[in-house]
Every structure is written in structure tokens, then in C-alpha cells.
mmCIF file of N, CA and C in Angstrom:
data_model
loop_
_atom_site.group_PDB
_atom_site.id
_atom_site.type_symbol
_atom_site.label_atom_id
_atom_site.label_comp_id
_atom_site.label_asym_id
_atom_site.label_seq_id
_atom_site.Cartn_x
_atom_site.Cartn_y
_atom_site.Cartn_z
ATOM 1 N N UNK A 1 0.824 -1.191 0.000
ATOM 2 C CA UNK A 1 0.000 0.000 0.000
ATOM 3 C C UNK A 1 0.869 1.256 0.000
ATOM 4 N N UNK A 2 1.940 1.242 0.781
ATOM 5 C CA UNK A 2 2.834 2.396 0.855
ATOM 6 C C UNK A 2 3.476 2.653 -0.505
ATOM 7 N N UNK A 3 3.896 1.592 -1.201
ATOM 8 C CA UNK A 3 4.522 1.748 -2.511
ATOM 9 C C UNK A 3 3.552 2.388 -3.508
ATOM 10 N N UNK A 4 2.284 2.011 -3.452
ATOM 11 C CA UNK A 4 1.274 2.583 -4.339
ATOM 12 C C UNK A 4 1.113 4.073 -4.082
ATOM 13 N N UNK A 5 1.082 4.463 -2.834
ATOM 14 C CA UNK A 5 0.963 5.881 -2.499
ATOM 15 C C UNK A 5 2.174 6.655 -2.980
ATOM 16 N N UNK A 6 3.353 6.075 -2.819
ATOM 17 C CA UNK A 6 4.570 6.735 -3.288
ATOM 18 C C UNK A 6 4.532 6.918 -4.808
ATOM 19 N N UNK A 7 4.038 5.900 -5.523
ATOM 20 C CA UNK A 7 3.928 5.995 -6.978
ATOM 21 C C UNK A 7 2.979 7.121 -7.370
ATOM 22 N N UNK A 8 1.832 7.204 -6.713
ATOM 23 C CA UNK A 8 0.878 8.267 -7.009
ATOM 24 C C UNK A 8 1.468 9.644 -6.724
ATOM 25 N N UNK A 9 2.216 9.768 -5.658
ATOM 26 C CA UNK A 9 2.862 11.053 -5.339
ATOM 27 C C UNK A 9 3.843 11.458 -6.430
ATOM 28 N N UNK A 10 4.533 10.491 -7.007
ATOM 29 C CA UNK A 10 5.475 10.788 -8.084
ATOM 30 C C UNK A 10 4.756 11.294 -9.331
ATOM 31 N N UNK A 11 3.526 10.863 -9.539
ATOM 32 C CA UNK A 11 2.762 11.276 -10.720
ATOM 33 C C UNK A 11 2.153 12.664 -10.577
ATOM 34 N N UNK A 12 2.043 13.177 -9.357
ATOM 35 C CA UNK A 12 1.426 14.487 -9.153
ATOM 36 C C UNK A 12 2.101 15.543 -10.007
ATOM 37 N N UNK A 13 1.276 16.377 -10.637
ATOM 38 C CA UNK A 13 1.722 17.485 -11.485
ATOM 39 C C UNK A 13 2.440 17.048 -12.755
ATOM 40 N N UNK A 14 2.296 15.782 -13.131
ATOM 41 C CA UNK A 14 2.834 15.307 -14.405
ATOM 42 C C UNK A 14 1.701 15.219 -15.423
ATOM 43 N N UNK A 15 2.048 15.355 -16.695
ATOM 44 C CA UNK A 15 1.058 15.189 -17.754
ATOM 45 C C UNK A 15 0.735 13.716 -17.916
ATOM 46 N N UNK A 16 -0.565 13.419 -18.007
ATOM 47 C CA UNK A 16 -1.009 12.039 -18.196
ATOM 48 C C UNK A 16 -1.980 11.955 -19.361
ATOM 49 N N UNK A 17 -2.045 10.787 -19.931
ATOM 50 C CA UNK A 17 -2.987 10.479 -21.012
ATOM 51 C C UNK A 17 -3.907 9.398 -20.471
ATOM 52 N N UNK A 18 -5.220 9.647 -20.521
ATOM 53 C CA UNK A 18 -6.200 8.728 -19.958
ATOM 54 C C UNK A 18 -7.174 8.298 -21.051
ATOM 55 N N UNK A 19 -7.272 6.995 -21.282
ATOM 56 C CA UNK A 19 -8.278 6.457 -22.201
ATOM 57 C C UNK A 19 -9.472 6.031 -21.363
ATOM 58 N N UNK A 20 -10.682 6.430 -21.797
ATOM 59 C CA UNK A 20 -11.882 6.061 -21.042
ATOM 60 C C UNK A 20 -12.805 5.194 -21.886
ATOM 61 N N UNK A 21 -13.771 4.582 -21.237
ATOM 62 C CA UNK A 21 -14.590 3.525 -21.843
ATOM 63 C C UNK A 21 -15.373 3.946 -23.078
ATOM 64 N N UNK A 22 -15.683 5.223 -23.236
ATOM 65 C CA UNK A 22 -16.462 5.640 -24.408
ATOM 66 C C UNK A 22 -15.584 6.009 -25.598
ATOM 67 N N UNK A 23 -14.280 5.750 -25.511
ATOM 68 C CA UNK A 23 -13.375 5.986 -26.629
ATOM 69 C C UNK A 23 -12.645 7.313 -26.599
ATOM 70 N N UNK A 24 -13.021 8.190 -25.679
ATOM 71 C CA UNK A 24 -12.335 9.479 -25.603
ATOM 72 C C UNK A 24 -10.967 9.323 -24.942
ATOM 73 N N UNK A 25 -10.095 10.271 -25.259
ATOM 74 C CA UNK A 25 -8.774 10.352 -24.636
ATOM 75 C C UNK A 25 -8.687 11.716 -23.983
ATOM 76 N N UNK A 26 -8.274 11.727 -22.724
ATOM 77 C CA UNK A 26 -8.105 12.976 -21.984
ATOM 78 C C UNK A 26 -6.629 13.147 -21.668
ATOM 79 N N UNK A 27 -6.124 14.342 -21.918
ATOM 80 C CA UNK A 27 -4.731 14.652 -21.613
ATOM 81 C C UNK A 27 -4.727 15.868 -20.713
ATOM 82 N N UNK A 28 -4.077 15.724 -19.563
ATOM 83 C CA UNK A 28 -4.035 16.823 -18.613
ATOM 84 C C UNK A 28 -3.023 16.570 -17.524
ATOM 85 N N UNK A 29 -3.024 17.436 -16.548
ATOM 86 C CA UNK A 29 -2.089 17.342 -15.422
ATOM 87 C C UNK A 29 -2.736 16.560 -14.287
ATOM 88 N N UNK A 30 -2.079 15.486 -13.864
ATOM 89 C CA UNK A 30 -2.590 14.659 -12.768
ATOM 90 C C UNK A 30 -2.557 15.482 -11.484
ATOM 91 N N UNK A 31 -3.739 15.754 -10.933
ATOM 92 C CA UNK A 31 -3.850 16.630 -9.777
ATOM 93 C C UNK A 31 -4.122 15.870 -8.484
ATOM 94 N N UNK A 32 -5.054 14.916 -8.518
ATOM 95 C CA UNK A 32 -5.326 14.123 -7.318
ATOM 96 C C UNK A 32 -6.174 12.905 -7.665
ATOM 97 N N UNK A 33 -6.305 12.032 -6.686
ATOM 98 C CA UNK A 33 -7.122 10.832 -6.815
ATOM 99 C C UNK A 33 -7.760 10.549 -5.457
ATOM 100 N N UNK A 34 -8.631 9.538 -5.413
ATOM 101 C CA UNK A 34 -9.250 9.142 -4.149
ATOM 102 C C UNK A 34 -9.261 7.621 -4.044
ATOM 103 N N UNK A 35 -9.900 7.096 -3.010
ATOM 104 C CA UNK A 35 -9.920 5.647 -2.782
ATOM 105 C C UNK A 35 -10.682 4.872 -3.844
ATOM 106 N N UNK A 36 -11.560 5.538 -4.601
ATOM 107 C CA UNK A 36 -12.335 4.868 -5.640
ATOM 108 C C UNK A 36 -11.672 4.958 -7.010
ATOM 109 N N UNK A 37 -10.436 5.440 -7.054
ATOM 110 C CA UNK A 37 -9.649 5.592 -8.285
ATOM 111 C C UNK A 37 -10.191 6.679 -9.206
ATOM 112 N N UNK A 38 -11.043 7.564 -8.692
ATOM 113 C CA UNK A 38 -11.429 8.741 -9.467
ATOM 114 C C UNK A 38 -10.213 9.647 -9.527
ATOM 115 N N UNK A 39 -10.027 10.327 -10.650
ATOM 116 C CA UNK A 39 -8.890 11.234 -10.749
ATOM 117 C C UNK A 39 -9.348 12.621 -11.182
ATOM 118 N N UNK A 40 -8.557 13.603 -10.820
ATOM 119 C CA UNK A 40 -8.780 14.982 -11.237
ATOM 120 C C UNK A 40 -7.627 15.368 -12.151
ATOM 121 N N UNK A 41 -7.971 15.894 -13.325
ATOM 122 C CA UNK A 41 -6.977 16.380 -14.268
ATOM 123 C C UNK A 41 -7.126 17.885 -14.409
ATOM 124 N N UNK A 42 -6.021 18.586 -14.325
ATOM 125 C CA UNK A 42 -6.013 20.021 -14.557
ATOM 126 C C UNK A 42 -5.570 20.307 -15.978
ATOM 127 N N UNK A 43 -5.966 21.448 -16.515
ATOM 128 C CA UNK A 43 -5.613 21.860 -17.876
ATOM 129 C C UNK A 43 -5.883 20.730 -18.872
ATOM 130 N N UNK A 44 -7.045 20.148 -18.750
ATOM 131 C CA UNK A 44 -7.404 18.942 -19.496
ATOM 132 C C UNK A 44 -7.943 19.263 -20.891
ATOM 133 N N UNK A 45 -7.476 18.493 -21.870
ATOM 134 C CA UNK A 45 -8.004 18.533 -23.233
ATOM 135 C C UNK A 45 -8.651 17.190 -23.531
ATOM 136 N N UNK A 46 -9.756 17.234 -24.266
ATOM 137 C CA UNK A 46 -10.494 16.023 -24.630
ATOM 138 C C UNK A 46 -10.339 15.764 -26.121
ATOM 139 N N UNK A 47 -9.963 14.556 -26.462
ATOM 140 C CA UNK A 47 -9.843 14.126 -27.856
ATOM 141 C C UNK A 47 -10.902 13.064 -28.105
ATOM 142 N N UNK A 48 -11.684 13.256 -29.154
ATOM 143 C CA UNK A 48 -12.767 12.326 -29.475
ATOM 144 C C UNK A 48 -12.244 11.145 -30.277
ATOM 145 N N UNK A 49 -13.006 10.036 -30.316
ATOM 146 C CA UNK A 49 -12.577 8.854 -31.070
ATOM 147 C C UNK A 49 -12.476 9.158 -32.566
ATOM 148 N N UNK A 50 -11.799 8.285 -33.317
ATOM 149 C CA UNK A 50 -11.712 8.465 -34.775
ATOM 150 C C UNK A 50 -13.105 8.613 -35.388
ATOM 151 N N UNK A 51 -13.187 9.459 -36.412
ATOM 152 C CA UNK A 51 -14.472 9.711 -37.062
ATOM 153 C C UNK A 51 -15.110 11.008 -36.607
ATOM 154 N N UNK A 52 -14.599 11.596 -35.551
ATOM 155 C CA UNK A 52 -15.073 12.876 -35.037
ATOM 156 C C UNK A 52 -14.015 13.928 -35.335
ATOM 157 N N UNK A 53 -14.351 15.207 -35.169
ATOM 158 C CA UNK A 53 -13.340 16.243 -35.393
ATOM 159 C C UNK A 53 -12.081 15.976 -34.564
ATOM 160 N N UNK A 54 -10.911 16.207 -35.172
ATOM 161 C CA UNK A 54 -9.647 15.888 -34.513
ATOM 162 C C UNK A 54 -9.211 16.955 -33.514
ATOM 163 N N UNK A 55 -9.738 18.172 -33.636
ATOM 164 C CA UNK A 55 -9.338 19.247 -32.734
ATOM 165 C C UNK A 55 -9.781 18.948 -31.310
ATOM 166 N N UNK A 56 -8.890 19.167 -30.345
ATOM 167 C CA UNK A 56 -9.250 18.904 -28.949
ATOM 168 C C UNK A 56 -10.211 19.948 -28.406
ATOM 169 N N UNK A 57 -10.975 19.550 -27.427
ATOM 170 C CA UNK A 57 -11.859 20.472 -26.712
ATOM 171 C C UNK A 57 -11.216 20.746 -25.360
ATOM 172 N N UNK A 58 -11.122 22.019 -25.003
ATOM 173 C CA UNK A 58 -10.538 22.407 -23.717
ATOM 174 C C UNK A 58 -11.573 22.179 -22.624
ATOM 175 N N UNK A 59 -11.211 21.373 -21.623
ATOM 176 C CA UNK A 59 -12.110 21.120 -20.505
ATOM 177 C C UNK A 59 -11.688 21.875 -19.250
ATOM 178 N N UNK A 60 -10.409 22.177 -19.128
ATOM 179 C CA UNK A 60 -9.920 22.809 -17.906
ATOM 180 C C UNK A 60 -9.749 21.765 -16.826
ATOM 181 N N UNK A 61 -10.463 21.906 -15.721
ATOM 182 C CA UNK A 61 -10.403 20.955 -14.614
ATOM 183 C C UNK A 61 -11.470 19.882 -14.840
ATOM 184 N N UNK A 62 -11.054 18.610 -14.836
ATOM 185 C CA UNK A 62 -12.001 17.525 -15.127
ATOM 186 C C UNK A 62 -11.853 16.397 -14.115
ATOM 187 N N UNK A 63 -12.991 15.839 -13.693
ATOM 188 C CA UNK A 63 -13.003 14.666 -12.824
ATOM 189 C C UNK A 63 -13.345 13.455 -13.691
ATOM 190 N N UNK A 64 -12.520 12.429 -13.606
ATOM 191 C CA UNK A 64 -12.729 11.207 -14.379
ATOM 192 C C UNK A 64 -13.053 10.085 -13.396
ATOM 193 N N UNK A 65 -14.259 9.505 -13.494
ATOM 194 C CA UNK A 65 -14.606 8.402 -12.600
ATOM 195 C C UNK A 65 -13.695 7.193 -12.838
ATOM 196 N N UNK A 66 -13.192 6.621 -11.768
ATOM 197 C CA UNK A 66 -12.270 5.493 -11.872
ATOM 198 C C UNK A 66 -12.841 4.315 -12.635
ATOM 199 N N UNK A 67 -14.143 4.083 -12.545
ATOM 200 C CA UNK A 67 -14.743 2.929 -13.225
ATOM 201 C C UNK A 67 -14.728 3.067 -14.742
ATOM 202 N N UNK A 68 -14.473 4.276 -15.255
ATOM 203 C CA UNK A 68 -14.439 4.512 -16.695
ATOM 204 C C UNK A 68 -13.025 4.569 -17.269
ATOM 205 N N UNK A 69 -12.020 4.452 -16.425
ATOM 206 C CA UNK A 69 -10.638 4.537 -16.893
ATOM 207 C C UNK A 69 -10.180 3.175 -17.415
ATOM 208 N N UNK A 70 -9.776 3.152 -18.683
ATOM 209 C CA UNK A 70 -9.229 1.934 -19.275
ATOM 210 C C UNK A 70 -7.712 1.903 -19.174
ATOM 211 N N UNK A 71 -7.099 3.064 -19.384
ATOM 212 C CA UNK A 71 -5.644 3.125 -19.405
ATOM 213 C C UNK A 71 -5.199 4.509 -18.969
ATOM 214 N N UNK A 72 -4.173 4.569 -18.147
ATOM 215 C CA UNK A 72 -3.593 5.824 -17.707
ATOM 216 C C UNK A 72 -2.093 5.716 -17.908
ATOM 217 N N UNK A 73 -1.510 6.680 -18.618
ATOM 218 C CA UNK A 73 -0.072 6.642 -18.816
ATOM 219 C C UNK A 73 0.542 8.016 -18.635
ATOM 220 N N UNK A 74 1.734 8.026 -18.058
ATOM 221 C CA UNK A 74 2.486 9.253 -17.878
ATOM 222 C C UNK A 74 3.081 9.624 -19.229
ATOM 223 N N UNK A 75 2.929 10.883 -19.615
ATOM 224 C CA UNK A 75 3.431 11.338 -20.911
ATOM 225 C C UNK A 75 4.846 11.876 -20.765
ATOM 226 N N UNK A 76 5.691 11.432 -21.669
ATOM 227 C CA UNK A 76 7.060 11.939 -21.710
ATOM 228 C C UNK A 76 7.365 12.555 -23.063
ATOM 229 N N UNK A 77 6.373 12.551 -23.973
ATOM 230 C CA UNK A 77 6.545 13.071 -25.318
ATOM 231 C C UNK A 77 5.522 14.156 -25.574
ATOM 232 N N UNK A 78 5.653 14.814 -26.703
ATOM 233 C CA UNK A 78 4.663 15.818 -27.103
ATOM 234 C C UNK A 78 3.336 15.134 -27.397
ATOM 235 N N UNK A 79 2.239 15.853 -27.252
ATOM 236 C CA UNK A 79 0.901 15.295 -27.461
ATOM 237 C C UNK A 79 0.757 14.679 -28.856
ATOM 238 N N UNK A 80 1.328 15.309 -29.871
ATOM 239 C CA UNK A 80 1.169 14.823 -31.243
ATOM 240 C C UNK A 80 1.743 13.413 -31.401
ATOM 241 N N UNK A 81 2.811 13.096 -30.647
ATOM 242 C CA UNK A 81 3.421 11.789 -30.746
ATOM 243 C C UNK A 81 2.600 10.727 -30.014
ATOM 244 N N UNK A 82 1.839 11.118 -29.001
ATOM 245 C CA UNK A 82 1.064 10.169 -28.201
ATOM 246 C C UNK A 82 -0.220 9.785 -28.922
ATOM 247 N N UNK A 83 -0.875 10.738 -29.546
ATOM 248 C CA UNK A 83 -2.156 10.459 -30.190
ATOM 249 C C UNK A 83 -1.914 9.708 -31.460
#
């Protein structure tokens, strides 16, 4: 449990890419989480699945329910390389 908390602390204020169950991708700054794995992203942009406009929508501060998260990854590259 302690190792998990340490890992989450290391992710704070880092850019993350989150894939959710409806096909959207959210990219933002990992701000916090809770016991239910809900996360808060700051400066969040939303990218829609293929077939929709490619331009991101600015969300700002966004709460992502943990039950809808398929994949979460720390970004080390520019957004264009990740998408």
C-alpha cells in the first residue's frame, strides 16, 4: 500500500494520457485521486474517437470516474506523438 501511495505522489503534477470507456482520450495534469480511483486532471483537453473532429476540446479541470478509466499513462513526449 505504501509503494502505491509513493507511486501516485510521483505522478502528481505530471502530464497524463487517460483512455476512457467511451473511446475518448483525456490529456491533462494529474492533480489528485481518491480511494475509488477517481482522478482529477487540470488543464485537461479532450480528444474524441476516430471519425469525429480531430481538434481537442478544452475542458480545464475535469473529474474522471475510476470505473471509466481503461488506461492511464504518464506522458514523456509531445501530445502529437502520443495520439
